[in-house]
mmCIF file of C-alpha atoms in Angstrom:
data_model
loop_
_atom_site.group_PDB
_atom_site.id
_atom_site.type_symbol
_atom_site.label_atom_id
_atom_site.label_comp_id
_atom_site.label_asym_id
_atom_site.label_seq_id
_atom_site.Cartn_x
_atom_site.Cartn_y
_atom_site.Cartn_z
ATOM 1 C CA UNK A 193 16.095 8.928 -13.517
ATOM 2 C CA UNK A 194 14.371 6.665 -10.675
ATOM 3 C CA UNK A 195 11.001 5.430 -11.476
ATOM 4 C CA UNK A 196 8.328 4.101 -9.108
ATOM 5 C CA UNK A 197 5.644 1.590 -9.711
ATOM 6 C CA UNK A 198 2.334 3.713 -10.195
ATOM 7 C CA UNK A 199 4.175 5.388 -13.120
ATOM 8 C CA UNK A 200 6.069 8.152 -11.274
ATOM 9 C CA UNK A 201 9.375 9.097 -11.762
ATOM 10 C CA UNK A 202 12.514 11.839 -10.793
ATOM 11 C CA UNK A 203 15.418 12.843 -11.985
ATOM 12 C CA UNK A 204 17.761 15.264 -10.059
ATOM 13 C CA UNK A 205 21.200 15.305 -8.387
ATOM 14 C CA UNK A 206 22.437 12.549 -5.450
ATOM 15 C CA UNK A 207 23.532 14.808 -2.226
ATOM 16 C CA UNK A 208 24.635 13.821 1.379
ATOM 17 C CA UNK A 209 23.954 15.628 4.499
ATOM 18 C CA UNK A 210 22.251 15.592 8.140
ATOM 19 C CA UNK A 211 18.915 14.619 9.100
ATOM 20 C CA UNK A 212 17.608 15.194 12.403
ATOM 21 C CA UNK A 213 14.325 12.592 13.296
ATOM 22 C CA UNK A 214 11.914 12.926 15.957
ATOM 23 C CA UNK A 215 10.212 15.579 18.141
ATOM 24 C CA UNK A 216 12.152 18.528 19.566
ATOM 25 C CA UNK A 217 12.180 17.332 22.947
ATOM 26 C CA UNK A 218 14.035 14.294 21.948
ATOM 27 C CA UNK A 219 15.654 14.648 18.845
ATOM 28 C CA UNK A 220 18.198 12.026 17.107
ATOM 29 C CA UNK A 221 20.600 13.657 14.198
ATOM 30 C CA UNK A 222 22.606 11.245 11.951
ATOM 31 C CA UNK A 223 25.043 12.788 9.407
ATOM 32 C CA UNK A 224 25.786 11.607 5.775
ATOM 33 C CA UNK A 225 22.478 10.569 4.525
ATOM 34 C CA UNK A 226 22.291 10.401 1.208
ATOM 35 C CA UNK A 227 19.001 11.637 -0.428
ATOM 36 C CA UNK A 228 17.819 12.899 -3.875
ATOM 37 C CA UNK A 229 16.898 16.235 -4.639
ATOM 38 C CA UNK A 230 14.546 16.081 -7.624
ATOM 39 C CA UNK A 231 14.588 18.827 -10.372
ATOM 40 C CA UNK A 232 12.425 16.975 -13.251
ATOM 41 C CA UNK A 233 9.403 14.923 -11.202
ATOM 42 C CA UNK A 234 6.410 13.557 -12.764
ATOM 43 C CA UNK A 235 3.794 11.663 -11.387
ATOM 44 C CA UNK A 236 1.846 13.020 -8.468
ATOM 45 C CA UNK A 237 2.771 12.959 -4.523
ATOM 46 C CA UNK A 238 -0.497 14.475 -3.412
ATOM 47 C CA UNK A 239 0.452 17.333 -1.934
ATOM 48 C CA UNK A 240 3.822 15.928 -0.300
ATOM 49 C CA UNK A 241 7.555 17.074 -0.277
ATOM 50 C CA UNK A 242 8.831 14.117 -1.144
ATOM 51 C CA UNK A 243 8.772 10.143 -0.699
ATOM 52 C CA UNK A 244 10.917 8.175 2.073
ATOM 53 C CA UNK A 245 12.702 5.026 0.335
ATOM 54 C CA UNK A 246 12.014 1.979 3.060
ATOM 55 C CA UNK A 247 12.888 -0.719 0.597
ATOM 56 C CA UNK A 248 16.048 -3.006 0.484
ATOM 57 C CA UNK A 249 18.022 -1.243 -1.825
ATOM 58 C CA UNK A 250 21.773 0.293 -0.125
ATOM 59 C CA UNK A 251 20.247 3.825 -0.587
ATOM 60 C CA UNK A 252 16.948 3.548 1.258
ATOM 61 C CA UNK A 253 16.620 5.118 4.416
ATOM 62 C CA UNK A 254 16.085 1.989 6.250
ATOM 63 C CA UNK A 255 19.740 0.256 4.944
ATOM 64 C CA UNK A 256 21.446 3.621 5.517
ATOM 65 C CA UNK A 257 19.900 3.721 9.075
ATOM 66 C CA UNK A 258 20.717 0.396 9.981
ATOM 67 C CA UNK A 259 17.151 -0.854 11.765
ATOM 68 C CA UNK A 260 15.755 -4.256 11.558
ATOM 69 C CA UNK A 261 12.962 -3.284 11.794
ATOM 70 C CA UNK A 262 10.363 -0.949 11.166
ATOM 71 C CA UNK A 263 6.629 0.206 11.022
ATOM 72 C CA UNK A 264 4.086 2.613 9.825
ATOM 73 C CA UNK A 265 0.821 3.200 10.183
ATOM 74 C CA UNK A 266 -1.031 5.668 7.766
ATOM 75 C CA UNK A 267 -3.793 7.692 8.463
ATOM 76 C CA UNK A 268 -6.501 8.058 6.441
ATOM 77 C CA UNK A 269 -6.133 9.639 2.948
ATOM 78 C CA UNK A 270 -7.397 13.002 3.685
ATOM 79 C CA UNK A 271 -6.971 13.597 7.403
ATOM 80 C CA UNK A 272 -4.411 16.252 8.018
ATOM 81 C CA UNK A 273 -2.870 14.310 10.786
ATOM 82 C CA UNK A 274 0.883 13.046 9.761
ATOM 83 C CA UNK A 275 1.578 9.282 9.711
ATOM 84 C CA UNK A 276 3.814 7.982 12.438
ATOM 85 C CA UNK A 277 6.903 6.090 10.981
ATOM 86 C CA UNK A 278 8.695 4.072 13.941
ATOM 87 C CA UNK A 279 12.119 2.388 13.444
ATOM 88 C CA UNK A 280 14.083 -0.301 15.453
ATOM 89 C CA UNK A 281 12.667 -0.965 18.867
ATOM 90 C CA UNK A 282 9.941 1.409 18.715
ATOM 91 C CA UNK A 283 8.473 -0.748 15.972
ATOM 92 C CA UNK A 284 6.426 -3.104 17.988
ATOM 93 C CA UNK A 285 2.828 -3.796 18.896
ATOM 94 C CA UNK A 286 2.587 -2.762 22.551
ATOM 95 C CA UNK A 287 0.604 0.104 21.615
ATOM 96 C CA UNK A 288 -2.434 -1.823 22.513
ATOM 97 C CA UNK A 289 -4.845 0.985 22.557
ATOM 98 C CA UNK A 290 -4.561 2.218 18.909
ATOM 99 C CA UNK A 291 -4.801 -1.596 17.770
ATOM 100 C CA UNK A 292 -8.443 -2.659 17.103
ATOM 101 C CA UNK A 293 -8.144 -6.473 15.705
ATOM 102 C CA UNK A 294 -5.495 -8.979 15.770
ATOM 103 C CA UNK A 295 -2.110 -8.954 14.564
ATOM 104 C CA UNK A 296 -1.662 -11.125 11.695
ATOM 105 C CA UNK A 297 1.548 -11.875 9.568
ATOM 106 C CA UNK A 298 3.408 -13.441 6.816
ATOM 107 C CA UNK A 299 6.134 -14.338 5.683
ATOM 108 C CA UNK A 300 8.520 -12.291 3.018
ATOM 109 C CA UNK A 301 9.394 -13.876 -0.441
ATOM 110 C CA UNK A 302 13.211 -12.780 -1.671
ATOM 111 C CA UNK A 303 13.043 -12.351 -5.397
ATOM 112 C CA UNK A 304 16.705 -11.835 -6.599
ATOM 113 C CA UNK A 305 16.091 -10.064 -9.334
ATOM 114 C CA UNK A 306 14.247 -7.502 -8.006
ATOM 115 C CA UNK A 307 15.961 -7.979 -4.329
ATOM 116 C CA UNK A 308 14.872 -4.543 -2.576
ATOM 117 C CA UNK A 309 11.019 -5.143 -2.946
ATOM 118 C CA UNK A 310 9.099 -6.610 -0.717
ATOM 119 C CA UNK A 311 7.329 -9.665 -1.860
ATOM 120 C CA UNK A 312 4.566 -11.585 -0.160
ATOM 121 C CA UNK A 313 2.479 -14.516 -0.888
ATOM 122 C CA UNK A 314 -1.141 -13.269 -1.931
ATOM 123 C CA UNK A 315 -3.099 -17.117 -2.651
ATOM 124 C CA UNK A 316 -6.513 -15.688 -2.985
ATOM 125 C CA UNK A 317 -8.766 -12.935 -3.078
ATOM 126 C CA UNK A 318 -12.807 -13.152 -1.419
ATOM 127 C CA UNK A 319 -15.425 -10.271 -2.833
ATOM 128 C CA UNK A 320 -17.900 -10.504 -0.437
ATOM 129 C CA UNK A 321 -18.942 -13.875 0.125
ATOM 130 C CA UNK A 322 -17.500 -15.237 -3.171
ATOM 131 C CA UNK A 323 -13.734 -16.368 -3.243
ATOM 132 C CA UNK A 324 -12.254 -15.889 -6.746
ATOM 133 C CA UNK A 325 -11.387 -18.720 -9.165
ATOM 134 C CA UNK A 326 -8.253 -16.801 -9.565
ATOM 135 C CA UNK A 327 -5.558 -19.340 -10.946
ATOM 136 C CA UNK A 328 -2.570 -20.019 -8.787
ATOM 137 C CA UNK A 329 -0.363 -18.535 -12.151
ATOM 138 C CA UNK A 330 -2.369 -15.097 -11.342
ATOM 139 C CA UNK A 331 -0.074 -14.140 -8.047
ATOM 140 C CA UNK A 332 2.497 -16.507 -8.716
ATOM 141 C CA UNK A 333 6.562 -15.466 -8.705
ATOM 142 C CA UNK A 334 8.506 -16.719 -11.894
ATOM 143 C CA UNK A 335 11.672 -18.201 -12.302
ATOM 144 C CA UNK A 336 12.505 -14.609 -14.399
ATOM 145 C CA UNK A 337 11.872 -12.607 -11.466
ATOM 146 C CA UNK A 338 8.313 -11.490 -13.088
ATOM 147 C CA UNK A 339 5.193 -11.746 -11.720
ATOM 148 C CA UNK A 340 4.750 -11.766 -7.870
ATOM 149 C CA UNK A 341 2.915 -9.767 -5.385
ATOM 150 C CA UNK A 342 4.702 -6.749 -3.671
ATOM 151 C CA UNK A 343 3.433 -5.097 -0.448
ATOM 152 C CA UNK A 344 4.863 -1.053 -1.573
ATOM 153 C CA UNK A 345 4.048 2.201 0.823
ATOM 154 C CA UNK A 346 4.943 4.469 -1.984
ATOM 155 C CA UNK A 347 2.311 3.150 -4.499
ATOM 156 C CA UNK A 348 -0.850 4.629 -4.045
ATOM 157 C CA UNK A 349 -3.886 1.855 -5.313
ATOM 158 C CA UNK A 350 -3.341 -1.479 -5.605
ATOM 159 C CA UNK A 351 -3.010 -3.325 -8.490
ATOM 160 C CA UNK A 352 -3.779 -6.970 -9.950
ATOM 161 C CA UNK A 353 -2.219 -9.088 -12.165
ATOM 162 C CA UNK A 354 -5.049 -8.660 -15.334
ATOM 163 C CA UNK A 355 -6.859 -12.297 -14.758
ATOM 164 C CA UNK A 356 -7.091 -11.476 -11.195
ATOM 165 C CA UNK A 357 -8.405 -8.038 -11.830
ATOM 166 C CA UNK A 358 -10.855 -9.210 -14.330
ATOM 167 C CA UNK A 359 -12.255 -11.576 -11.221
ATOM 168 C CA UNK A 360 -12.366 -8.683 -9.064
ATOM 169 C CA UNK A 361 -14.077 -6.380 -11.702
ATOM 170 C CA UNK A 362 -16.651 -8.977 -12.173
ATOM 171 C CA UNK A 363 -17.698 -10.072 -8.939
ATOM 172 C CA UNK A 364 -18.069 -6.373 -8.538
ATOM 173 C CA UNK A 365 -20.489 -5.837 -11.351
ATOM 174 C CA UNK A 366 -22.388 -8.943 -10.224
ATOM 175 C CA UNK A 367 -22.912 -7.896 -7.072
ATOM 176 C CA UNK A 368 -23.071 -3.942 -7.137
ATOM 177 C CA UNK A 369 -26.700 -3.436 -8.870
ATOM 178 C CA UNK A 370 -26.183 -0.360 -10.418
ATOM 179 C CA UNK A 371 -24.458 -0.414 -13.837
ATOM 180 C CA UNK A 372 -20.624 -0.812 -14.295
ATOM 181 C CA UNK A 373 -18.666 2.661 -15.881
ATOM 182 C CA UNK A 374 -15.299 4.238 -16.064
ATOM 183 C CA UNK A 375 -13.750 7.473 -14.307
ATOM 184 C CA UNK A 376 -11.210 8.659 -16.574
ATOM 185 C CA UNK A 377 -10.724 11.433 -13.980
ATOM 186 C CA UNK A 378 -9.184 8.505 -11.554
ATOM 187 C CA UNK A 379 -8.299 6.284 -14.385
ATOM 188 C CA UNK A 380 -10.595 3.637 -13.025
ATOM 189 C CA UNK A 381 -13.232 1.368 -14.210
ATOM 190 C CA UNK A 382 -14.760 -0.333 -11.403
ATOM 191 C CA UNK A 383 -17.027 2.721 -10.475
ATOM 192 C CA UNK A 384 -20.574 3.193 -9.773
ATOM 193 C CA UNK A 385 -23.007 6.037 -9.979
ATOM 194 C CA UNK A 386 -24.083 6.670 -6.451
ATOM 195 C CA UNK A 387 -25.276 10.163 -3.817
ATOM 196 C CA UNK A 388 -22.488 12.040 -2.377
ATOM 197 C CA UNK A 389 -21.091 10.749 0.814
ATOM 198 C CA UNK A 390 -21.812 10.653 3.684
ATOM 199 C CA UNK A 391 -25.227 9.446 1.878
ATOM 200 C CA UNK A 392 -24.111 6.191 0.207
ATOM 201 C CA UNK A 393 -26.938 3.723 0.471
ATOM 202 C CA UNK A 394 -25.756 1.009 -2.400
ATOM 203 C CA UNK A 395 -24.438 -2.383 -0.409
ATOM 204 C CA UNK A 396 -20.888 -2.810 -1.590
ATOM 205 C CA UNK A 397 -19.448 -5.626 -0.546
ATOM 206 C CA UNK A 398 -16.070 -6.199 0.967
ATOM 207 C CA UNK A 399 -12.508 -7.192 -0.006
ATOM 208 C CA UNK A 400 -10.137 -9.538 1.349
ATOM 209 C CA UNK A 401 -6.866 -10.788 0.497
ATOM 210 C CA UNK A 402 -5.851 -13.899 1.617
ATOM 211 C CA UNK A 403 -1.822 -14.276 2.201
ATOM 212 C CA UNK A 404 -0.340 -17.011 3.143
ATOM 213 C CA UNK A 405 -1.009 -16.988 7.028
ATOM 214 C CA UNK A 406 -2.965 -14.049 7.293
ATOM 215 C CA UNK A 407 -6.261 -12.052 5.977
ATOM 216 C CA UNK A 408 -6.164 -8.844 5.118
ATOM 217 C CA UNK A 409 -10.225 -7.653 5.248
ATOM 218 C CA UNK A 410 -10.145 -4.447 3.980
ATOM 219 C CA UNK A 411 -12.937 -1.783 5.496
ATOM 220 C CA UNK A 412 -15.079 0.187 2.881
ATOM 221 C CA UNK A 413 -12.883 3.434 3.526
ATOM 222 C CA UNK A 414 -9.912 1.303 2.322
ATOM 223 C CA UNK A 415 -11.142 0.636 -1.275
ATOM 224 C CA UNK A 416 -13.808 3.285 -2.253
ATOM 225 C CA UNK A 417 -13.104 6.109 -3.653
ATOM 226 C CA UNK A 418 -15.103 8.960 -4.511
ATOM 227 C CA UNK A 419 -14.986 11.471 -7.112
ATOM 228 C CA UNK A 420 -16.683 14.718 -6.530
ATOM 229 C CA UNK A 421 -16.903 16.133 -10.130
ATOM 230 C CA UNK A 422 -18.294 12.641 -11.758
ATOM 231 C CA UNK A 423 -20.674 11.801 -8.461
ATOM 232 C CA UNK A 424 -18.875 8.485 -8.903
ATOM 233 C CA UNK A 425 -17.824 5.892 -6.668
ATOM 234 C CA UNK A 426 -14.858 3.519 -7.791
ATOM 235 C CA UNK A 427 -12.713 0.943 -6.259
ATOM 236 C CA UNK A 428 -9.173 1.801 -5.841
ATOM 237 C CA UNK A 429 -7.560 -1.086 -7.707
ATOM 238 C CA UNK A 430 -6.228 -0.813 -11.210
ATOM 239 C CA UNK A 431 -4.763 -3.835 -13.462
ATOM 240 C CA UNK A 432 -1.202 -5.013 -14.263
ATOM 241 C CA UNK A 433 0.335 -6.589 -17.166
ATOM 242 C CA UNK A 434 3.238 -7.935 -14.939
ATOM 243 C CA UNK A 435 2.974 -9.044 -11.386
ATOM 244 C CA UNK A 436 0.542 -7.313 -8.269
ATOM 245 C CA UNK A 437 0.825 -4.361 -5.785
ATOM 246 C CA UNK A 438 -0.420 -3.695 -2.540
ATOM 247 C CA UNK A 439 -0.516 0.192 -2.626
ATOM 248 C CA UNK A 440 -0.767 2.659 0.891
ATOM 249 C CA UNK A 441 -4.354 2.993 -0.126
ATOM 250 C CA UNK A 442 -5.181 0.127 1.248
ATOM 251 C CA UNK A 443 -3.452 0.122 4.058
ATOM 252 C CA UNK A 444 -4.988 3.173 6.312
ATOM 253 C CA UNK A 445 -5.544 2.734 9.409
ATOM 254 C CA UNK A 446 -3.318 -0.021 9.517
ATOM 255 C CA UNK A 447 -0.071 -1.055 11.577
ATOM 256 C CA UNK A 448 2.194 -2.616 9.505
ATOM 257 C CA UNK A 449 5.467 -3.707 10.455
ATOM 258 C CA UNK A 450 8.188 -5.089 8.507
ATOM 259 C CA UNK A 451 10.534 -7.375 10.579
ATOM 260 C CA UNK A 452 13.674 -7.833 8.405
ATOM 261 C CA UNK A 453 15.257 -9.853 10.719
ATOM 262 C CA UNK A 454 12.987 -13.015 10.932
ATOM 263 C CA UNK A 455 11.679 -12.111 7.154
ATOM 264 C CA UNK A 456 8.050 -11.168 8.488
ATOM 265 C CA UNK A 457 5.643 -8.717 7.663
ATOM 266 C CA UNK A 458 2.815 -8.481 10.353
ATOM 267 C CA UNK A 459 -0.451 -6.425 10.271
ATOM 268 C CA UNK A 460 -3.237 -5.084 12.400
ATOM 269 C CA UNK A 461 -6.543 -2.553 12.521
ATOM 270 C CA UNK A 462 -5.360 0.509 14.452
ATOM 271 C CA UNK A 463 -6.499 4.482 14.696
ATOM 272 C CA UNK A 464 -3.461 5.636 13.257
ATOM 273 C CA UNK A 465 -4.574 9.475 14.238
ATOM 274 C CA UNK A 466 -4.194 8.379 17.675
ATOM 275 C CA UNK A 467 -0.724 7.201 17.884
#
């Protein structure tokens, strides 16, 4: 059984055979890639056939493909437009008209216990105006392999380390004034009480995470959530008892490119639906 980190997990049989990438005017076919077929899956992949492995491990698709480097840039939750994933030199920035803001980047952390994740340095977090006390400790990566701050495509939400969280959920209720509930439908509980979009008229204020390097300011679209059967709004980060995730959630409508080579991971605004 493979398990992922929102709580997801398969179990199936281990099978090799030929994939064929790209468009059908200029196709590339590569046989022998391994791939799982899953009989027993739990979890949800919203509506999807499957998930692509991009990590470090020998059986992702990325280590079986051989790039460098690659990037992806996902669309926006709902939009029925697919998400372009580019590998090797096609992974670059010179699209210059579906980037909107700079490129940013920092640098990747190698954890060898858990060598196939992707870890990053995440030394603060700002709600609004306000950066967060959070302690140092919070984000940090232990000599045990625990804790830490992974950057995952295949994790929905993001989610903090518990003191950071609690920061988060605070500064939130302090300066959101409507009262603080829970959404068991979502399994969140930083939500609000609010109108149903596109009629949202309570100021909520922004996110950003600061790496180490870079600033990752997150737009409102990136974050809120809304739930149609409770009429409530909620912020798409959950807690952790171990270390921190950056989930896909956060990153729509955002190019990010993992650079292997020179142990970089660099970011930028973009309209993914245009590329």
């Amino acid at each position: 059984m493979y398990s992922y980190s929102d709580g997801a997990n398969t179990a199936g049989v281990l099978a090799n055979e030929t994939f064929t990438f790209g468009i059908s005017s200029n196709n590339v076919t590569i046989p022998n890639i391994a791939f799982g077929c899953g009989n027993l899956n739990e979890g949800s992949l919203y509506n999807g056939s499957g998930m692509v492995g991009l990590g470090r491990g020998p059986l992702s698709l990325v280590n079986q493909l051989g790039p460098r480097k690659f990037a992806y840039c996902l669309t926006y939750f709902f939009s029925p437009i697919s998400s372009p994933l580019l590998f090797g030199s096609m992974a670059n920035f010179n699209n210059t008209g579906v980037i909107t803001g700079p490129v940013q980047s920092t640098p990747f952390i190698i954890n060898t216990a858990l060598p196939s994740l992707y870890y990053i340095s995440l030394i603060g977090i700002t709600v609004g105006t306000t950066r967060l006390p959070i302690p140092a400790s919070a984000f940090a990566l232990n000599p045990d392999g625990t804790g830490g701050v992974i950057i995952d495509s295949g994790t929905s939400i993001s989610y903090l380390q518990t003191d950071a969280y609690n920061l988060v959920k605070q500064a939130f209720q302090t300066q959101v004034n409507l009262s603080m509930v829970s959404d068991d439908n979502f399994g969140l509980d930083i939500c609000f009480p609010g109108p149903s979009p596109p009629f949202m008229t309570v100021k909520i204020p922004s996110i950003t995470f600061h790496f180490d390097g870079a600033n990752m300011t997150l737009p409102e679209l990136n974050y809120m959530l809304y739930d149609g059967s409770t009429g409530l709004y909620c912020v798409g980060i959950g807690p952790s008892t171990d270390g921190s995730i950056i989930g896909n959630f956060q990153q729509q409508d955002m190019y990010v490119l993992y650079d292997l080579e020179n142990g970089m991971l660099s970011f930028a605004p973009a309209r993914c639906d245009q590329m």
